[in-house]
């Protein structure tokens, strides 16, 4: 446990020392708020107007933006996690430390997740406070949405971390992670044009659909929890497998 | 090293394949066996209602549900809808602890099932969707048959979003020993086939037996077996009023939809009618105003022709005789109106509390107009000329004396008899308009909801009322533009036709209000985003300080 905490401190400290986390937070919060308050969600079947245009005290138009934004942001935050170690050669040093690969993966995951989670918390709660100041906001939905957003962030960070280990270079890792996550997000858009068996399978595989059908509506569903836990677990285990492979190079 | 690397590659692919398999299988198992969820939302629309649970748990006998669902659905969204319906049905079956038997039939695959569906009146609904580059269409069956104690109810087509209400309404109807009875008394019970309340009757026939109450003026009585008497646009003779009074004194409940003015816009004609209810209302401490409500602030619009020097064009203008009761004007304490978003009344009379309160009788205002309402003479109520309407508005503003008026009230408790000395414990609702439930465009969705709620409340169908009330709460945000317009008096200013000075003044005030509203929106957003970022930075600094501490 202390090994995980040490890796967590090292990773998060490093992230906070670089301007990326700070600039990312500003861009994420401001960007998400502009999209939510003014633009709305003009994609797919379930288009939503911006908050001021819609005139309803609801965070729907904010939650619906989280999956595509996470699909870009999470790989951007995690792309360097392994790729930078590989580029600078510190991975070999790291792998010789008395720390298990499991602890390394868990520590790096926890650090990136804490960062993205904190950013989400700030963006969602500040928007919720504005909405609540002008209308009767359903706070139950906000808490459900927040929990769902954290689960969604965890999946995206785990996949981004895996992409960082597989891609080995930061740009490749970012592109790989983003493409995979954007495909998973876009699955929801293609449900209408896919054969029903595929549509149903994608419906249950896509993290964004689990989030939009569950947490974003204020639902706490055990099936969504299982889905998120399995997806995060699988991505982290594969991450460990990839790292073991590094020893054979 | 090479052998080790090959072995690692094999292990890596094997791990990935195994993890994928575990992911698919575990997700599938969770989907089937872990159907447990908590609905944190205040509206609670995504969990079975307590009423639904109570109904299925209270089943005394075996309920057989035959689901006529198309087996192979070629349309993705319909497949998902079918899956949700199946989940909802299975959830109810689990709650019923073995008292619900679920049978799935596929009319697309089996001719026998198709014949059965056809016999129950369940028909395929043609649905279309674009798949790839082609348009796919399919006739889809999503119908249900409920059988309980040799009775059956058919739901010809259902979608997940309406499933709960439709299914539980049918179930409630099936499990009730006898159907509720609603009587309609229109005019003086002459039984004209072309009265304008056919849609209202049809709306109730799913759940109630609807009877005509006729010939009260010839000495007939209102059937005492009625659960609710709907008195629509009455013109009661004294004998009929006495019969209604006897019915109420026997504990009967009634909904009065009264009018003293009937307007025919197409012909520009106005007919004064005598409702014959004055004696009843007087005894209850109520009086229906002779005059009509003119709501300057909240009214619906009407299309009309505007003639100017440039010619005649069609415009949409506010028509203050058509009162739009919004959520601020609806009683929130009474279950019948608690979740109703509002309603639209047309040439409505005020229901005034005339003689002070009647001892023990609780009088609750259900609907009221905005604070900028006057009672005006019915003369000219059929005129929709924008110039006439605006000059009337100006005259009323100059006159002053505006206030909000009750347009519907509910009475509960010992209702005094109008023709005797007795009182009887009952419930009555009086609405100062009947057009709002008349056939055609006046019977809006909101009006339908209010009408059904009032009948259910009077019939004491609390379960159906609770089910129908499971609508999302109206979550409208503050309208900054409206607030700014109000603060500049724009809601009460009326443009005088042909005066360029007032036009310019109004335009500049409108622009000023729009700017101020925009500023307020930006201010709110900036405060939220800025505050959030400040909090984030403080938290990140604190985090950093914590991490760098030795």
Short mmCIF file of C-alpha atoms in Angstrom, two decimals, chain B residues 147-482:
data_model
loop_
_atom_site.label_atom_id
_atom_site.label_comp_id
_atom_site.label_asym_id
_atom_site.label_seq_id
_atom_site.Cartn_x
_atom_site.Cartn_y
_atom_site.Cartn_z
CA UNK B 147 -55.65 -11.73 -18.00
CA UNK B 148 -56.91 -11.84 -14.44
CA UNK B 149 -59.85 -13.81 -13.09
CA UNK B 150 -61.43 -14.35 -16.51
CA UNK B 151 -61.17 -10.68 -17.36
CA UNK B 152 -58.69 -9.24 -19.79
CA UNK B 153 -57.26 -5.91 -20.83
CA UNK B 154 -55.39 -5.28 -24.06
CA UNK B 155 -52.59 -2.75 -24.55
CA UNK B 156 -52.20 -2.64 -28.35
CA UNK B 157 -48.81 -0.90 -28.46
CA UNK B 158 -46.57 0.36 -25.71
CA UNK B 159 -43.19 2.08 -25.43
CA UNK B 160 -40.90 1.99 -22.37
CA UNK B 161 -41.47 5.62 -21.38
CA UNK B 162 -45.24 5.15 -21.01
CA UNK B 163 -45.17 1.50 -19.94
CA UNK B 164 -45.61 2.00 -16.21
CA UNK B 165 -48.70 4.17 -16.39
CA UNK B 166 -50.37 2.18 -19.17
CA UNK B 167 -49.65 -1.23 -17.62
CA UNK B 168 -50.56 -0.30 -14.06
CA UNK B 169 -53.72 1.55 -15.14
CA UNK B 170 -54.83 -1.60 -16.94
CA UNK B 171 -53.88 -3.73 -13.93
CA UNK B 172 -55.67 -1.43 -11.51
CA UNK B 173 -58.75 -1.61 -13.72
CA UNK B 174 -58.55 -5.42 -13.87
CA UNK B 175 -58.15 -5.95 -10.15
CA UNK B 176 -60.92 -3.59 -9.06
CA UNK B 177 -64.12 -5.54 -8.32
CA UNK B 178 -66.26 -2.96 -10.11
CA UNK B 179 -65.46 -0.17 -12.51
CA UNK B 180 -65.91 3.41 -11.42
CA UNK B 181 -68.86 5.25 -12.96
CA UNK B 182 -68.77 8.84 -14.20
CA UNK B 183 -71.96 10.61 -15.19
CA UNK B 184 -72.09 13.45 -17.70
CA UNK B 185 -74.76 16.09 -17.33
CA UNK B 186 -74.56 18.49 -20.27
CA UNK B 187 -76.93 21.44 -20.75
CA UNK B 188 -80.05 20.30 -18.92
CA UNK B 189 -79.60 16.63 -19.59
CA UNK B 190 -81.27 16.68 -22.98
CA UNK B 191 -78.78 14.14 -24.33
CA UNK B 192 -77.80 15.89 -27.56
CA UNK B 193 -75.44 13.67 -29.54
CA UNK B 194 -73.38 16.59 -30.82
CA UNK B 195 -72.41 18.24 -27.54
CA UNK B 196 -68.75 19.37 -27.51
CA UNK B 197 -67.52 17.06 -24.74
CA UNK B 198 -67.04 13.81 -26.67
CA UNK B 199 -63.24 13.87 -26.30
CA UNK B 200 -63.54 14.32 -22.54
CA UNK B 201 -65.84 11.29 -22.34
CA UNK B 202 -63.50 9.19 -24.49
CA UNK B 203 -60.58 10.11 -22.26
CA UNK B 204 -62.36 8.56 -19.29
CA UNK B 205 -63.75 5.41 -20.93
CA UNK B 206 -60.49 3.49 -20.42
CA UNK B 207 -60.97 3.55 -16.69
CA UNK B 208 -64.58 4.42 -16.02
CA UNK B 209 -67.99 3.51 -17.26
CA UNK B 210 -69.38 6.75 -18.62
CA UNK B 211 -73.13 7.35 -18.28
CA UNK B 212 -75.35 10.13 -19.55
CA UNK B 213 -77.45 11.80 -16.88
CA UNK B 214 -80.72 12.73 -18.57
CA UNK B 215 -84.16 14.14 -17.90
CA UNK B 216 -83.57 15.62 -14.48
CA UNK B 217 -86.16 18.29 -15.31
CA UNK B 218 -88.71 15.52 -15.79
CA UNK B 219 -88.28 14.22 -12.31
CA UNK B 220 -85.43 11.74 -12.84
CA UNK B 221 -82.74 11.54 -10.16
CA UNK B 222 -78.99 11.53 -10.60
CA UNK B 223 -78.01 7.84 -10.23
CA UNK B 224 -76.59 7.53 -6.71
CA UNK B 225 -74.14 4.87 -7.96
CA UNK B 226 -72.09 7.52 -9.75
CA UNK B 227 -68.59 8.03 -8.44
CA UNK B 228 -68.38 11.46 -10.05
CA UNK B 229 -70.92 13.68 -11.78
CA UNK B 230 -69.44 15.96 -14.44
CA UNK B 231 -71.75 18.93 -14.94
CA UNK B 232 -70.55 20.42 -18.22
CA UNK B 233 -71.78 23.79 -19.50
CA UNK B 234 -75.01 23.41 -17.49
CA UNK B 235 -78.31 25.13 -18.19
CA UNK B 236 -80.16 23.63 -15.30
CA UNK B 237 -83.83 24.12 -14.70
CA UNK B 238 -84.77 24.57 -11.05
CA UNK B 239 -85.91 20.94 -10.86
CA UNK B 240 -82.59 19.72 -12.29
CA UNK B 241 -80.62 21.85 -9.84
CA UNK B 242 -82.66 20.33 -7.01
CA UNK B 243 -81.84 16.82 -8.32
CA UNK B 244 -78.12 17.67 -8.38
CA UNK B 245 -78.44 19.04 -4.86
CA UNK B 246 -80.09 15.78 -3.70
CA UNK B 247 -77.28 13.79 -5.31
CA UNK B 248 -74.66 15.88 -3.49
CA UNK B 249 -76.56 15.61 -0.22
CA UNK B 250 -76.39 11.85 -0.66
CA UNK B 251 -72.59 12.12 -0.56
CA UNK B 252 -72.10 12.32 -4.34
CA UNK B 253 -69.12 14.19 -5.74
CA UNK B 254 -69.24 16.55 -8.71
CA UNK B 255 -67.14 18.57 -11.11
CA UNK B 256 -68.87 21.73 -12.34
CA UNK B 257 -67.61 23.22 -15.61
CA UNK B 258 -69.70 26.37 -15.84
CA UNK B 259 -70.04 29.04 -18.47
CA UNK B 260 -72.27 32.05 -18.75
CA UNK B 261 -70.95 33.08 -22.12
CA UNK B 262 -70.47 30.89 -25.16
CA UNK B 263 -68.36 32.46 -27.89
CA UNK B 264 -68.33 31.32 -31.49
CA UNK B 265 -65.21 32.93 -32.93
CA UNK B 266 -65.83 31.73 -36.46
CA UNK B 267 -69.12 33.62 -36.60
CA UNK B 268 -68.05 36.36 -34.19
CA UNK B 269 -71.14 35.49 -32.15
CA UNK B 270 -71.63 35.54 -28.41
CA UNK B 271 -74.43 33.79 -26.54
CA UNK B 272 -75.28 34.48 -22.92
CA UNK B 273 -76.49 31.40 -21.06
CA UNK B 274 -78.04 30.91 -17.65
CA UNK B 275 -76.27 28.02 -15.91
CA UNK B 276 -78.96 27.53 -13.30
CA UNK B 277 -76.34 26.79 -10.63
CA UNK B 278 -76.54 30.13 -8.77
CA UNK B 279 -78.69 28.73 -5.97
CA UNK B 280 -76.27 25.85 -5.41
CA UNK B 281 -73.21 28.09 -5.47
CA UNK B 282 -74.81 30.64 -3.20
CA UNK B 283 -75.49 27.99 -0.60
CA UNK B 284 -71.80 27.00 -0.75
CA UNK B 285 -70.61 30.61 -0.40
CA UNK B 286 -69.58 30.94 -4.04
CA UNK B 287 -70.66 33.12 -6.95
CA UNK B 288 -69.71 32.80 -10.58
CA UNK B 289 -68.90 36.24 -11.98
CA UNK B 290 -71.07 37.53 -14.82
CA UNK B 291 -67.97 39.17 -16.29
CA UNK B 292 -65.04 37.48 -17.96
CA UNK B 293 -61.43 37.37 -16.79
CA UNK B 294 -59.08 39.57 -18.83
CA UNK B 295 -55.52 38.56 -17.98
CA UNK B 296 -53.11 41.13 -19.30
CA UNK B 297 -50.01 39.29 -18.09
CA UNK B 298 -50.60 35.59 -18.82
CA UNK B 299 -52.71 34.91 -21.85
CA UNK B 300 -52.57 32.73 -24.92
CA UNK B 301 -52.17 34.13 -28.41
CA UNK B 302 -54.58 34.09 -31.30
CA UNK B 303 -54.04 34.45 -35.04
CA UNK B 304 -55.83 37.39 -36.55
CA UNK B 305 -55.68 39.82 -39.46
CA UNK B 306 -53.99 43.19 -38.91
CA UNK B 307 -54.87 45.96 -41.34
CA UNK B 308 -52.33 48.75 -41.72
CA UNK B 309 -51.55 51.30 -44.43
CA UNK B 310 -49.37 48.60 -46.05
CA UNK B 311 -52.30 46.23 -46.36
CA UNK B 312 -53.62 43.31 -44.34
CA UNK B 313 -51.39 40.63 -42.89
CA UNK B 314 -51.87 37.80 -40.45
CA UNK B 315 -50.37 38.35 -37.01
CA UNK B 316 -50.38 36.51 -33.72
CA UNK B 317 -51.52 38.68 -30.80
CA UNK B 318 -52.07 38.14 -27.09
CA UNK B 319 -55.75 37.45 -26.44
CA UNK B 320 -56.33 38.25 -22.75
CA UNK B 321 -59.69 36.41 -22.73
CA UNK B 322 -57.70 33.20 -23.15
CA UNK B 323 -56.11 32.89 -19.75
CA UNK B 324 -52.96 30.85 -19.53
CA UNK B 325 -52.65 29.61 -15.96
CA UNK B 326 -48.99 28.82 -15.36
CA UNK B 327 -47.44 26.92 -12.47
CA UNK B 328 -47.61 29.99 -10.21
CA UNK B 329 -51.38 30.02 -10.61
CA UNK B 330 -51.88 26.33 -9.78
CA UNK B 331 -52.55 25.03 -6.27
CA UNK B 332 -49.56 22.91 -5.19
CA UNK B 333 -51.00 21.42 -2.00
CA UNK B 334 -53.85 19.39 -3.48
CA UNK B 335 -52.86 16.07 -5.12
CA UNK B 336 -55.12 16.78 -8.11
CA UNK B 337 -53.14 19.83 -9.13
CA UNK B 338 -49.83 19.36 -7.33
CA UNK B 339 -47.89 18.23 -10.40
CA UNK B 340 -49.96 19.87 -13.13
CA UNK B 341 -47.85 22.31 -15.14
CA UNK B 342 -50.81 24.65 -15.70
CA UNK B 343 -53.80 24.90 -17.99
CA UNK B 344 -55.47 27.07 -20.62
CA UNK B 345 -58.89 28.58 -20.00
CA UNK B 346 -60.97 30.32 -22.65
CA UNK B 347 -63.39 33.16 -21.81
CA UNK B 348 -63.32 32.17 -18.16
CA UNK B 349 -65.47 33.49 -15.34
CA UNK B 350 -64.09 34.06 -11.87
CA UNK B 351 -65.31 31.78 -9.08
CA UNK B 352 -65.75 34.32 -6.30
CA UNK B 353 -66.11 33.56 -2.62
CA UNK B 354 -69.31 35.49 -2.10
CA UNK B 355 -70.85 35.18 1.33
CA UNK B 356 -67.84 34.53 3.47
CA UNK B 357 -66.76 31.07 4.56
CA UNK B 358 -69.36 28.38 5.21
CA UNK B 359 -68.81 26.72 8.60
CA UNK B 360 -66.62 23.63 8.29
CA UNK B 361 -66.45 23.75 4.49
CA UNK B 362 -62.89 23.96 3.22
CA UNK B 363 -62.59 26.10 0.10
CA UNK B 364 -59.31 25.84 -1.83
CA UNK B 365 -58.45 27.90 -4.88
CA UNK B 366 -57.15 25.47 -7.52
CA UNK B 367 -56.45 27.86 -10.38
CA UNK B 368 -55.98 31.59 -10.33
CA UNK B 369 -55.18 34.25 -12.87
CA UNK B 370 -52.15 36.54 -12.75
CA UNK B 371 -52.18 39.68 -10.54
CA UNK B 372 -52.86 41.77 -13.64
CA UNK B 373 -56.39 40.60 -14.26
CA UNK B 374 -59.62 42.53 -14.58
CA UNK B 375 -63.17 41.30 -14.82
CA UNK B 376 -64.63 42.76 -18.00
CA UNK B 377 -67.99 42.70 -19.68
CA UNK B 378 -68.51 39.86 -22.13
CA UNK B 379 -69.52 42.35 -24.81
CA UNK B 380 -66.77 42.33 -27.42
CA UNK B 381 -65.32 39.01 -26.26
CA UNK B 382 -65.51 37.70 -29.82
CA UNK B 383 -63.57 40.62 -31.31
CA UNK B 384 -59.97 39.74 -32.16
CA UNK B 385 -58.99 43.00 -33.88
CA UNK B 386 -55.48 43.85 -32.51
CA UNK B 387 -56.28 47.57 -32.41
CA UNK B 388 -59.41 46.99 -30.33
CA UNK B 389 -57.55 44.64 -28.02
CA UNK B 390 -54.65 47.05 -27.46
CA UNK B 391 -56.88 50.05 -26.78
CA UNK B 392 -58.91 47.97 -24.34
CA UNK B 393 -55.65 47.02 -22.60
CA UNK B 394 -54.61 50.67 -22.35
CA UNK B 395 -58.01 51.66 -20.96
CA UNK B 396 -57.87 48.95 -18.30
CA UNK B 397 -54.35 49.94 -17.27
CA UNK B 398 -55.48 53.52 -16.89
CA UNK B 399 -58.48 52.39 -14.89
CA UNK B 400 -56.39 50.29 -12.42
CA UNK B 401 -57.88 47.88 -9.88
CA UNK B 402 -56.21 44.77 -11.29
CA UNK B 403 -55.77 41.67 -9.12
CA UNK B 404 -55.68 37.89 -9.41
CA UNK B 405 -59.01 36.03 -9.45
CA UNK B 406 -59.82 32.43 -8.57
CA UNK B 407 -60.87 30.56 -11.72
CA UNK B 408 -61.45 27.16 -10.11
CA UNK B 409 -62.06 26.13 -6.52
CA UNK B 410 -62.39 22.87 -4.63
CA UNK B 411 -64.81 22.44 -1.76
CA UNK B 412 -64.33 19.75 0.86
CA UNK B 413 -66.36 19.07 3.97
CA UNK B 414 -70.00 19.50 4.98
CA UNK B 415 -71.64 20.94 1.88
CA UNK B 416 -74.86 22.85 2.71
CA UNK B 417 -77.97 21.99 0.73
CA UNK B 418 -79.33 24.74 -1.50
CA UNK B 419 -82.90 23.57 -1.12
CA UNK B 420 -83.00 22.24 2.41
CA UNK B 421 -81.37 22.54 5.79
CA UNK B 422 -79.02 19.60 5.72
CA UNK B 423 -75.34 19.29 4.98
CA UNK B 424 -73.39 16.38 3.60
CA UNK B 425 -69.73 15.45 3.69
CA UNK B 426 -68.49 15.51 0.10
CA UNK B 427 -66.13 17.03 -2.47
CA UNK B 428 -66.97 19.42 -5.28
CA UNK B 429 -64.86 21.28 -7.83
CA UNK B 430 -66.16 24.38 -9.62
CA UNK B 431 -64.37 25.72 -12.70
CA UNK B 432 -65.51 29.00 -14.26
CA UNK B 433 -65.13 27.71 -17.81
CA UNK B 434 -66.20 24.74 -19.89
CA UNK B 435 -64.38 25.51 -23.17
CA UNK B 436 -61.11 24.12 -21.78
CA UNK B 437 -62.50 20.55 -21.95
CA UNK B 438 -64.43 21.00 -25.19
CA UNK B 439 -63.52 19.07 -28.34
CA UNK B 440 -60.79 20.39 -30.59
CA UNK B 441 -57.74 22.52 -29.99
CA UNK B 442 -58.90 23.92 -26.65
CA UNK B 443 -58.50 20.50 -25.03
CA UNK B 444 -54.71 20.74 -24.80
CA UNK B 445 -52.49 18.04 -23.28
CA UNK B 446 -52.20 20.08 -20.09
CA UNK B 447 -55.96 20.48 -19.94
CA UNK B 448 -56.42 16.72 -20.45
CA UNK B 449 -54.06 16.04 -17.56
CA UNK B 450 -55.86 18.46 -15.27
CA UNK B 451 -59.29 17.10 -16.24
CA UNK B 452 -58.28 13.48 -15.60
CA UNK B 453 -56.65 14.44 -12.32
CA UNK B 454 -59.75 16.27 -11.11
CA UNK B 455 -62.00 13.33 -11.98
CA UNK B 456 -59.62 10.85 -10.30
CA UNK B 457 -59.37 13.04 -7.22
CA UNK B 458 -63.15 13.27 -6.95
CA UNK B 459 -63.51 9.53 -7.64
CA UNK B 460 -60.86 8.96 -4.98
CA UNK B 461 -58.70 7.04 -7.44
CA UNK B 462 -55.63 8.00 -5.47
CA UNK B 463 -53.46 5.31 -6.99
CA UNK B 464 -54.03 6.46 -10.56
CA UNK B 465 -53.58 10.04 -9.45
CA UNK B 466 -50.25 9.15 -7.87
CA UNK B 467 -49.17 7.31 -11.02
CA UNK B 468 -50.13 10.13 -13.35
CA UNK B 469 -48.47 12.61 -11.01
CA UNK B 470 -45.15 10.87 -11.64
CA UNK B 471 -44.31 13.56 -14.13
CA UNK B 472 -41.08 15.45 -13.95
CA UNK B 473 -41.31 18.57 -11.83
CA UNK B 474 -41.40 21.70 -13.95
CA UNK B 475 -37.83 22.95 -13.64
CA UNK B 476 -38.02 26.22 -15.48
CA UNK B 477 -35.21 28.64 -14.66
CA UNK B 478 -35.72 32.31 -13.84
CA UNK B 479 -36.51 34.19 -17.00
CA UNK B 480 -34.07 37.11 -16.85
CA UNK B 481 -35.52 38.69 -19.96
CA UNK B 482 -39.06 38.58 -18.57
#
